[in-house]
mmCIF file of C-alpha atoms and ligand atoms in Angstrom:
data_model
loop_
_atom_site.group_PDB
_atom_site.id
_atom_site.type_symbol
_atom_site.label_atom_id
_atom_site.label_comp_id
_atom_site.label_asym_id
_atom_site.label_seq_id
_atom_site.Cartn_x
_atom_site.Cartn_y
_atom_site.Cartn_z
ATOM 1 C CA MET A 183 1.372 49.106 60.785
ATOM 2 C CA ILE A 184 -2.125 47.880 61.602
ATOM 3 C CA ARG A 185 -3.245 44.800 59.764
ATOM 4 C CA PHE A 186 -6.558 45.270 57.996
ATOM 5 C CA ILE A 187 -8.856 42.341 57.326
ATOM 6 C CA ASP A 188 -9.221 42.965 53.628
ATOM 7 C CA LEU A 189 -12.444 41.524 52.225
ATOM 8 C CA ARG A 190 -12.636 43.805 49.181
ATOM 9 C CA SER A 191 -11.343 41.150 46.785
ATOM 10 C CA ASP A 192 -9.316 37.947 46.546
ATOM 11 C CA THR A 193 -6.840 39.888 44.388
ATOM 12 C CA VAL A 194 -5.333 41.550 47.508
ATOM 13 C CA THR A 195 -3.432 38.453 48.704
ATOM 14 C CA LYS A 196 0.320 38.762 49.199
ATOM 15 C CA PRO A 197 2.798 36.027 48.200
ATOM 16 C CA THR A 198 3.526 33.618 51.064
ATOM 17 C CA GLU A 199 7.054 32.747 52.243
ATOM 18 C CA GLY A 200 6.993 29.515 50.242
ATOM 19 C CA MET A 201 5.838 31.328 47.125
ATOM 20 C CA ARG A 202 8.545 33.968 47.514
ATOM 21 C CA ARG A 203 11.133 31.192 47.742
ATOM 22 C CA ALA A 204 9.762 29.616 44.560
ATOM 23 C CA ILE A 205 10.001 33.019 42.860
ATOM 24 C CA ALA A 206 13.594 33.518 44.035
ATOM 25 C CA GLU A 207 14.688 30.089 42.832
ATOM 26 C CA ALA A 208 12.897 30.100 39.468
ATOM 27 C CA GLU A 209 14.835 29.093 36.386
ATOM 28 C CA VAL A 210 14.223 31.695 33.666
ATOM 29 C CA GLY A 211 14.818 32.465 29.970
ATOM 30 C CA ASP A 212 13.417 34.789 27.326
ATOM 31 C CA ASP A 213 9.769 33.810 26.995
ATOM 32 C CA VAL A 214 9.279 35.834 23.810
ATOM 33 C CA TYR A 215 11.680 33.269 22.297
ATOM 34 C CA GLY A 216 9.732 30.516 24.093
ATOM 35 C CA GLU A 217 12.854 29.817 26.166
ATOM 36 C CA ASP A 218 11.605 30.258 29.720
ATOM 37 C CA PRO A 219 11.465 26.733 31.172
ATOM 38 C CA THR A 220 9.289 27.738 34.138
ATOM 39 C CA VAL A 221 6.719 29.444 31.911
ATOM 40 C CA ASN A 222 6.700 26.407 29.639
ATOM 41 C CA ARG A 223 6.125 24.137 32.631
ATOM 42 C CA LEU A 224 3.240 26.298 33.861
ATOM 43 C CA GLN A 225 1.641 26.363 30.405
ATOM 44 C CA GLU A 226 1.890 22.590 30.082
ATOM 45 C CA LYS A 227 0.508 22.088 33.582
ATOM 46 C CA VAL A 228 -2.519 24.330 33.028
ATOM 47 C CA ALA A 229 -3.234 22.854 29.583
ATOM 48 C CA GLN A 230 -3.174 19.411 31.193
ATOM 49 C CA LEU A 231 -5.447 20.446 34.103
ATOM 50 C CA LEU A 232 -7.935 21.905 31.624
ATOM 51 C CA GLY A 233 -7.649 19.000 29.196
ATOM 52 C CA LYS A 234 -6.600 21.311 26.340
ATOM 53 C CA GLU A 235 -3.800 20.989 23.784
ATOM 54 C CA ALA A 236 -2.074 24.207 24.791
ATOM 55 C CA SER A 237 -2.184 27.253 27.037
ATOM 56 C CA LEU A 238 -0.490 30.657 27.109
ATOM 57 C CA PHE A 239 0.613 32.769 30.082
ATOM 58 C CA VAL A 240 -0.633 36.380 30.015
ATOM 59 C CA PRO A 241 -0.390 39.289 32.479
ATOM 60 C CA SER A 242 -4.075 39.596 33.438
ATOM 61 C CA GLY A 243 -7.497 38.017 33.278
ATOM 62 C CA THR A 244 -8.671 40.951 31.231
ATOM 63 C CA MET A 245 -5.998 40.282 28.613
ATOM 64 C CA ALA A 246 -6.890 36.582 28.596
ATOM 65 C CA ASN A 247 -10.573 37.337 27.957
ATOM 66 C CA GLN A 248 -9.804 39.956 25.338
ATOM 67 C CA LEU A 249 -7.391 37.647 23.530
ATOM 68 C CA ALA A 250 -10.092 34.981 23.495
ATOM 69 C CA ILE A 251 -12.497 37.466 21.916
ATOM 70 C CA LYS A 252 -9.912 38.882 19.476
ATOM 71 C CA SER A 253 -8.782 35.482 18.251
ATOM 72 C CA GLN A 254 -12.291 34.089 17.740
ATOM 73 C CA THR A 255 -14.200 36.996 16.168
ATOM 74 C CA GLN A 256 -14.126 39.486 13.298
ATOM 75 C CA PRO A 257 -14.979 43.196 13.671
ATOM 76 C CA GLY A 258 -18.768 43.640 13.546
ATOM 77 C CA ASP A 259 -19.447 40.214 15.029
ATOM 78 C CA GLU A 260 -21.741 39.821 18.008
ATOM 79 C CA VAL A 261 -20.753 38.154 21.265
ATOM 80 C CA ILE A 262 -23.534 36.811 23.490
ATOM 81 C CA ILE A 263 -22.808 37.453 27.156
ATOM 82 C CA GLU A 264 -24.505 37.881 30.531
ATOM 83 C CA ALA A 265 -25.412 41.464 31.423
ATOM 84 C CA THR A 266 -23.440 41.639 34.694
ATOM 85 C CA SER A 267 -20.412 39.741 33.339
ATOM 86 C CA HIS A 268 -16.799 40.827 33.768
ATOM 87 C CA PRO A 269 -15.868 41.222 30.066
ATOM 88 C CA PHE A 270 -18.903 43.429 29.398
ATOM 89 C CA ASN A 271 -18.693 45.602 32.531
ATOM 90 C CA PHE A 272 -15.192 45.650 33.949
ATOM 91 C CA GLU A 273 -12.736 45.533 31.068
ATOM 92 C CA GLY A 274 -12.829 49.156 29.975
ATOM 93 C CA GLY A 275 -14.893 48.597 26.857
ATOM 94 C CA ALA A 276 -12.052 46.517 25.394
ATOM 95 C CA GLY A 277 -14.312 44.237 23.337
ATOM 96 C CA ALA A 278 -15.401 47.200 21.217
ATOM 97 C CA ALA A 279 -12.039 48.981 21.238
ATOM 98 C CA LEU A 280 -9.689 46.071 20.527
ATOM 99 C CA SER A 281 -11.839 43.600 18.602
ATOM 100 C CA GLY A 282 -14.577 45.827 17.145
ATOM 101 C CA ILE A 283 -17.267 43.443 18.365
ATOM 102 C CA GLN A 284 -20.579 44.280 19.956
ATOM 103 C CA PHE A 285 -22.014 42.454 22.921
ATOM 104 C CA TYR A 286 -25.540 41.085 23.035
ATOM 105 C CA CYS A 287 -26.409 41.035 26.745
ATOM 106 C CA ILE A 288 -28.739 38.553 28.393
ATOM 107 C CA LYS A 289 -29.931 39.015 31.968
ATOM 108 C CA GLY A 290 -29.021 35.973 34.038
ATOM 109 C CA GLU A 291 -30.107 34.579 37.375
ATOM 110 C CA ARG A 292 -27.177 35.563 39.625
ATOM 111 C CA GLY A 293 -25.063 35.521 36.484
ATOM 112 C CA ILE A 294 -26.246 32.198 35.114
ATOM 113 C CA ILE A 295 -27.834 32.164 31.647
ATOM 114 C CA LYS A 296 -29.666 29.306 29.993
ATOM 115 C CA ALA A 297 -29.241 27.659 26.599
ATOM 116 C CA SER A 298 -32.859 28.591 25.799
ATOM 117 C CA GLN A 299 -32.096 32.305 26.381
ATOM 118 C CA ILE A 300 -29.029 32.081 24.181
ATOM 119 C CA GLU A 301 -30.991 30.361 21.442
ATOM 120 C CA GLU A 302 -33.343 33.352 21.284
ATOM 121 C CA ALA A 303 -30.403 35.746 21.069
ATOM 122 C CA ILE A 304 -28.732 34.109 18.060
ATOM 123 C CA ARG A 305 -29.228 36.335 15.009
ATOM 124 C CA PRO A 306 -30.891 35.068 11.852
ATOM 125 C CA LYS A 307 -28.553 34.642 8.885
ATOM 126 C CA ASP A 308 -29.698 37.776 7.087
ATOM 127 C CA HIS A 309 -27.580 40.725 5.932
ATOM 128 C CA HIS A 310 -29.460 43.132 8.209
ATOM 129 C CA TYR A 311 -28.028 41.527 11.317
ATOM 130 C CA PRO A 312 -24.614 41.288 12.882
ATOM 131 C CA VAL A 313 -23.068 37.831 12.767
ATOM 132 C CA THR A 314 -23.402 35.982 16.072
ATOM 133 C CA ARG A 315 -20.005 34.339 16.601
ATOM 134 C CA LEU A 316 -19.099 33.723 20.224
ATOM 135 C CA ILE A 317 -20.778 32.955 23.548
ATOM 136 C CA CYS A 318 -19.009 34.036 26.765
ATOM 137 C CA LEU A 319 -19.736 32.313 30.072
ATOM 138 C CA GLU A 320 -18.337 33.113 33.530
ATOM 139 C CA ASN A 321 -17.632 30.458 36.190
ATOM 140 C CA THR A 322 -17.768 31.250 39.023
ATOM 141 C CA HIS A 323 -19.764 34.358 38.323
ATOM 142 C CA ASN A 324 -18.229 37.348 40.085
ATOM 143 C CA ARG A 325 -21.069 39.887 40.226
ATOM 144 C CA GLY A 326 -23.589 37.065 40.513
ATOM 145 C CA GLY A 327 -22.041 36.348 43.938
ATOM 146 C CA GLY A 328 -19.538 33.558 43.201
ATOM 147 C CA THR A 329 -22.232 31.452 41.544
ATOM 148 C CA ILE A 330 -21.213 28.087 40.102
ATOM 149 C CA PHE A 331 -22.344 27.584 36.519
ATOM 150 C CA PRO A 332 -24.237 24.249 36.473
ATOM 151 C CA ILE A 333 -22.278 21.777 34.347
ATOM 152 C CA GLY A 334 -25.459 20.510 32.672
ATOM 153 C CA GLU A 335 -26.277 23.992 31.427
ATOM 154 C CA ILE A 336 -22.729 24.484 30.131
ATOM 155 C CA GLU A 337 -23.092 21.229 28.202
ATOM 156 C CA ALA A 338 -26.467 22.314 26.780
ATOM 157 C CA ILE A 339 -25.007 25.673 25.731
ATOM 158 C CA SER A 340 -22.009 23.962 24.150
ATOM 159 C CA ARG A 341 -24.229 21.585 22.166
ATOM 160 C CA LEU A 342 -26.369 24.493 20.985
ATOM 161 C CA ALA A 343 -23.222 26.405 19.974
ATOM 162 C CA LYS A 344 -21.921 23.465 17.920
ATOM 163 C CA GLU A 345 -25.250 23.029 16.218
ATOM 164 C CA ARG A 346 -25.333 26.704 15.253
ATOM 165 C CA GLY A 347 -21.641 27.066 14.357
ATOM 166 C CA LEU A 348 -20.767 29.261 17.344
ATOM 167 C CA LEU A 349 -17.746 29.237 19.644
ATOM 168 C CA VAL A 350 -17.789 29.238 23.456
ATOM 169 C CA HIS A 351 -15.352 31.099 25.728
ATOM 170 C CA LEU A 352 -15.310 30.425 29.453
ATOM 171 C CA ASP A 353 -14.092 33.233 31.713
ATOM 172 C CA GLY A 354 -12.786 30.950 34.422
ATOM 173 C CA ALA A 355 -11.004 33.552 36.544
ATOM 174 C CA ARG A 356 -12.361 31.578 39.513
ATOM 175 C CA LEU A 357 -12.862 28.189 37.846
ATOM 176 C CA TRP A 358 -10.667 26.745 40.644
ATOM 177 C CA ASN A 359 -13.308 27.762 43.173
ATOM 178 C CA ALA A 360 -16.105 26.238 41.086
ATOM 179 C CA SER A 361 -14.202 22.972 40.788
ATOM 180 C CA VAL A 362 -13.318 22.701 44.480
ATOM 181 C CA ALA A 363 -16.865 23.567 45.596
ATOM 182 C CA SER A 364 -18.663 21.296 43.118
ATOM 183 C CA GLY A 365 -16.145 18.445 43.011
ATOM 184 C CA ILE A 366 -16.267 18.616 39.201
ATOM 185 C CA PRO A 367 -12.748 18.469 37.678
ATOM 186 C CA LEU A 368 -11.474 21.543 35.824
ATOM 187 C CA HIS A 369 -11.250 19.611 32.537
ATOM 188 C CA GLU A 370 -14.928 18.587 32.802
ATOM 189 C CA TYR A 371 -15.901 22.263 32.763
ATOM 190 C CA ALA A 372 -13.349 23.076 30.064
ATOM 191 C CA ARG A 373 -14.268 20.290 27.646
ATOM 192 C CA TRP A 374 -17.447 22.108 26.627
ATOM 193 C CA CYS A 375 -15.620 25.309 25.759
ATOM 194 C CA ASP A 376 -13.332 26.300 22.871
ATOM 195 C CA SER A 377 -11.290 28.664 25.031
ATOM 196 C CA VAL A 378 -10.908 28.936 28.792
ATOM 197 C CA SER A 379 -9.182 31.630 30.837
ATOM 198 C CA VAL A 380 -8.047 31.131 34.433
ATOM 199 C CA CYS A 381 -6.494 33.586 36.926
ATOM 200 C CA LEU A 382 -3.595 32.829 39.251
ATOM 201 C CA SER A 383 -3.922 36.171 41.026
ATOM 202 C CA LYS A 384 -7.329 35.690 42.638
ATOM 203 C CA GLY A 385 -7.990 32.987 45.209
ATOM 204 C CA LEU A 386 -4.800 31.118 44.304
ATOM 205 C CA GLY A 387 -2.755 33.963 45.753
ATOM 206 C CA ALA A 388 -0.123 34.556 43.042
ATOM 207 C CA PRO A 389 0.883 38.204 42.536
ATOM 208 C CA ILE A 390 0.101 38.262 38.817
ATOM 209 C CA GLY A 391 -0.870 36.141 35.872
ATOM 210 C CA SER A 392 -3.599 34.374 33.941
ATOM 211 C CA LEU A 393 -3.638 31.700 31.275
ATOM 212 C CA ILE A 394 -5.746 31.066 28.234
ATOM 213 C CA ALA A 395 -6.171 27.490 27.055
ATOM 214 C CA GLY A 396 -7.553 25.882 23.911
ATOM 215 C CA SER A 397 -6.553 23.969 20.790
ATOM 216 C CA LYS A 398 -2.988 24.361 19.452
ATOM 217 C CA GLU A 399 -4.355 26.217 16.473
ATOM 218 C CA LEU A 400 -6.252 28.690 18.679
ATOM 219 C CA ILE A 401 -3.306 29.287 21.007
ATOM 220 C CA HIS A 402 -1.088 29.920 17.980
ATOM 221 C CA ARG A 403 -3.433 32.765 17.005
ATOM 222 C CA VAL A 404 -3.668 33.982 20.610
ATOM 223 C CA HIS A 405 0.151 34.088 20.760
ATOM 224 C CA ARG A 406 0.290 36.496 17.828
ATOM 225 C CA PHE A 407 -2.349 38.786 19.352
ATOM 226 C CA ARG A 408 -0.640 38.666 22.756
ATOM 227 C CA LYS A 409 2.409 40.206 21.087
ATOM 228 C CA MET A 410 0.186 42.757 19.364
ATOM 229 C CA PHE A 411 -1.487 43.712 22.677
ATOM 230 C CA GLY A 412 1.929 44.183 24.306
ATOM 231 C CA GLY A 413 1.698 41.103 26.474
ATOM 232 C CA GLY A 414 4.902 39.374 25.325
ATOM 233 C CA MET A 415 7.129 39.201 28.403
ATOM 234 C CA ARG A 416 10.735 38.169 28.889
ATOM 235 C CA GLN A 417 12.261 36.415 31.977
ATOM 236 C CA VAL A 418 8.797 35.914 33.341
ATOM 237 C CA GLY A 419 9.536 32.539 34.904
ATOM 238 C CA ILE A 420 9.740 34.371 38.240
ATOM 239 C CA LEU A 421 5.988 34.947 37.916
ATOM 240 C CA ALA A 422 5.200 31.546 36.440
ATOM 241 C CA ALA A 423 6.985 30.006 39.446
ATOM 242 C CA ALA A 424 4.506 31.763 41.739
ATOM 243 C CA GLY A 425 1.687 30.345 39.620
ATOM 244 C CA LEU A 426 3.056 26.795 39.722
ATOM 245 C CA TYR A 427 3.488 27.096 43.483
ATOM 246 C CA ALA A 428 -0.099 28.339 43.804
ATOM 247 C CA ILE A 429 -1.473 25.456 41.736
ATOM 248 C CA GLU A 430 0.439 22.989 43.870
ATOM 249 C CA HIS A 431 -0.365 24.445 47.287
ATOM 250 C CA HIS A 432 -3.401 26.690 47.136
ATOM 251 C CA ILE A 433 -6.170 24.865 45.277
ATOM 252 C CA ASP A 434 -7.366 22.440 47.947
ATOM 253 C CA ARG A 435 -7.375 25.122 50.626
ATOM 254 C CA LEU A 436 -10.007 27.111 48.689
ATOM 255 C CA LYS A 437 -12.596 25.096 50.613
ATOM 256 C CA GLU A 438 -11.545 27.039 53.742
ATOM 257 C CA ASP A 439 -12.405 30.267 51.909
ATOM 258 C CA HIS A 440 -15.779 28.800 50.976
ATOM 259 C CA GLU A 441 -16.469 27.799 54.595
ATOM 260 C CA ASN A 442 -15.463 31.268 55.771
ATOM 261 C CA ALA A 443 -17.787 32.866 53.227
ATOM 262 C CA LYS A 444 -20.701 30.701 54.382
ATOM 263 C CA LYS A 445 -19.961 31.571 58.006
ATOM 264 C CA LEU A 446 -19.943 35.261 57.104
ATOM 265 C CA ALA A 447 -23.257 34.955 55.266
ATOM 266 C CA ARG A 448 -24.948 33.081 58.105
ATOM 267 C CA GLY A 449 -23.748 35.682 60.619
ATOM 268 C CA LEU A 450 -24.874 38.562 58.432
ATOM 269 C CA ALA A 451 -28.346 37.041 58.044
ATOM 270 C CA GLU A 452 -28.912 37.684 61.764
ATOM 271 C CA LEU A 453 -28.228 41.396 61.538
ATOM 272 C CA LYS A 454 -30.686 44.246 61.228
ATOM 273 C CA GLY A 455 -31.402 45.542 57.721
ATOM 274 C CA VAL A 456 -29.276 42.896 55.982
ATOM 275 C CA LYS A 457 -30.910 41.131 53.058
ATOM 276 C CA ILE A 458 -29.010 37.973 52.250
ATOM 277 C CA HIS A 459 -29.664 34.335 51.317
ATOM 278 C CA PRO A 460 -26.835 32.364 52.968
ATOM 279 C CA GLU A 461 -27.823 29.208 51.062
ATOM 280 C CA GLN A 462 -26.939 31.037 47.836
ATOM 281 C CA VAL A 463 -23.304 31.467 48.913
ATOM 282 C CA GLU A 464 -21.565 28.705 46.973
ATOM 283 C CA THR A 465 -17.908 29.778 46.912
ATOM 284 C CA ASN A 466 -15.827 32.695 48.248
ATOM 285 C CA ILE A 467 -18.001 35.694 47.370
ATOM 286 C CA VAL A 468 -20.749 37.122 49.582
ATOM 287 C CA ILE A 469 -22.992 39.847 48.206
ATOM 288 C CA PHE A 470 -25.659 41.398 50.392
ATOM 289 C CA GLU A 471 -28.100 44.259 50.341
ATOM 290 C CA ILE A 472 -28.701 46.762 53.124
ATOM 291 C CA GLU A 473 -32.386 47.571 53.447
ATOM 292 C CA ASP A 474 -32.041 49.944 56.339
ATOM 293 C CA SER A 475 -32.232 53.572 55.265
ATOM 294 C CA GLN A 476 -30.153 54.781 58.244
ATOM 295 C CA ILE A 477 -26.900 53.788 56.650
ATOM 296 C CA ASN A 478 -25.887 53.229 53.048
ATOM 297 C CA ALA A 479 -23.254 50.835 51.733
ATOM 298 C CA PHE A 480 -20.552 53.510 51.414
ATOM 299 C CA GLN A 481 -21.100 54.673 54.997
ATOM 300 C CA LEU A 482 -21.054 51.074 56.204
ATOM 301 C CA ALA A 483 -17.706 50.555 54.468
ATOM 302 C CA GLU A 484 -16.357 53.662 56.266
ATOM 303 C CA GLU A 485 -17.683 52.447 59.643
ATOM 304 C CA MET A 486 -16.131 49.005 59.186
ATOM 305 C CA LYS A 487 -12.672 50.567 58.747
ATOM 306 C CA LYS A 488 -12.864 51.505 62.439
ATOM 307 C CA PHE A 489 -12.926 47.789 63.188
ATOM 308 C CA GLY A 490 -9.975 47.153 60.900
ATOM 309 C CA VAL A 491 -12.135 45.653 58.164
ATOM 310 C CA LEU A 492 -12.089 46.709 54.498
ATOM 311 C CA ILE A 493 -15.193 45.939 52.441
ATOM 312 C CA HIS A 494 -16.339 46.882 48.964
ATOM 313 C CA ALA A 495 -19.538 48.876 48.388
ATOM 314 C CA ILE A 496 -20.635 47.945 44.857
ATOM 315 C CA GLY A 497 -23.605 50.311 44.935
ATOM 316 C CA ARG A 498 -25.538 52.474 47.382
ATOM 317 C CA ARG A 499 -27.228 49.419 48.872
ATOM 318 C CA MET A 500 -24.916 46.555 47.896
ATOM 319 C CA ILE A 501 -21.800 45.199 49.578
ATOM 320 C CA ARG A 502 -19.429 42.553 48.257
ATOM 321 C CA LEU A 503 -17.162 40.527 50.538
ATOM 322 C CA VAL A 504 -14.561 38.098 49.226
ATOM 323 C CA THR A 505 -12.714 35.550 51.364
ATOM 324 C CA HIS A 506 -9.192 34.401 50.487
ATOM 325 C CA LEU A 507 -5.790 33.116 51.573
ATOM 326 C CA ASP A 508 -5.091 36.087 53.874
ATOM 327 C CA VAL A 509 -8.420 35.889 55.753
ATOM 328 C CA THR A 510 -8.568 33.500 58.710
ATOM 329 C CA GLN A 511 -11.521 31.975 60.510
ATOM 330 C CA GLU A 512 -10.782 34.351 63.426
ATOM 331 C CA ASP A 513 -10.935 37.279 61.013
ATOM 332 C CA ILE A 514 -14.490 36.250 60.137
ATOM 333 C CA GLY A 515 -15.413 36.449 63.826
ATOM 334 C CA VAL A 516 -13.866 39.923 64.132
ATOM 335 C CA THR A 517 -15.671 41.046 60.972
ATOM 336 C CA LEU A 518 -19.057 39.806 62.163
ATOM 337 C CA GLU A 519 -18.537 41.538 65.517
ATOM 338 C CA GLY A 520 -17.861 44.775 63.670
ATOM 339 C CA PHE A 521 -20.968 44.423 61.513
ATOM 340 C CA GLU A 522 -23.042 43.665 64.605
ATOM 341 C CA ARG A 523 -21.748 46.766 66.396
ATOM 342 C CA VAL A 524 -22.663 48.971 63.419
ATOM 343 C CA LEU A 525 -25.981 47.378 62.385
ATOM 344 C CA GLY A 526 -27.315 45.613 65.489
ATOM 345 C CA ARG A 527 -29.069 42.251 65.681
ATOM 346 C CA LYS A 528 -32.501 41.562 64.215
HETATM 347 C C1 LIG B 60 -10.886 39.405 38.102
HETATM 348 C C2 LIG B 60 -11.637 38.871 36.973
HETATM 349 C C3 LIG B 60 -11.118 38.905 35.671
HETATM 350 C C4 LIG B 60 -9.770 39.488 35.284
HETATM 351 O O1 LIG B 60 -9.305 40.499 36.032
HETATM 352 P P1 LIG B 60 -7.854 41.126 35.925
HETATM 353 O O2 LIG B 60 -7.887 42.095 37.039
HETATM 354 O O3 LIG B 60 -7.718 41.735 34.601
HETATM 355 O O4 LIG B 60 -6.853 40.033 36.139
HETATM 356 C C5 LIG B 60 -11.862 38.361 34.664
HETATM 357 N N1 LIG B 60 -13.044 37.793 34.919
HETATM 358 C C6 LIG B 60 -13.559 37.714 36.145
HETATM 359 C C7 LIG B 60 -14.855 37.040 36.349
HETATM 360 C C8 LIG B 60 -12.888 38.260 37.215
HETATM 361 O O5 LIG B 60 -13.417 38.206 38.435
#
């Protein structure tokens, strides 16, 4: 079997030997009864890292986000969110289907929105309008290119929310990356938000799992809706063990992914028809545009397969590359060689 260098996403990682051992040795119980000791340990650990009273293990980041929305809104409410965000674009329309909310979208700068923009989007208290209830932020921002949400702006948004009686949810699928790259602790980001979701199955390399954290009272409500959404699981300590292992062993190494992403971006900047700003690459995601009309993004993705490299065309002109646990520094060299062979140097 040939080994592909898979840069399509950081979700493609496979469990390491050590993680598989942790899975095999996990102590388990029925988590629907709250009796899985490994799940309980993971939930306590993540709550502690995020500085929240409680957290709950769920199958996916999508479920975590949707539970946050469901448990903090009423049907007909409005949720302010960035236009290229994950919950609005990549969760199958779940906000409308499962919670009956509507999104009010704001265009951000590489995914980052400002308190002043949000202030303008808050509806007047008048019966003509929907009720603005929740603000969703994303850190790092996926489609924005792994952008780190500036902590000062999060604080400003949080203060505005409090003043106006709104709640804040942080989609922190890649909050680990933001924290490692910025040096700001996870709980510093989380303290400004009522609910926070984090993914174990992205850069941390676990096969499955996300958590949602918040106050005890919120998590109590989330727990009920998790059951309703079909996310109550049984001897799931085998998965929580992978998550605990990932938290212990795979957070600090994220800086290697960030270095690899920067190296990729700098190399790409030297190639013909590539429009990229390497200084904008802050974490493990590299998004670039192909100006050249000779080849489009889909064709480039096909060509790169010949070099053993899988990449993700996110539009006719846009490519997304994501570095992770299963991509080495040497792989970056091989990838850049492939790109150079296809596109040529400037
Ligand atoms: C991946 C991702 C999610 C959740 O994805 P799942 O595939 O449902 O686990 C949520 N938000 C962001 C920003 C993501 O990148």
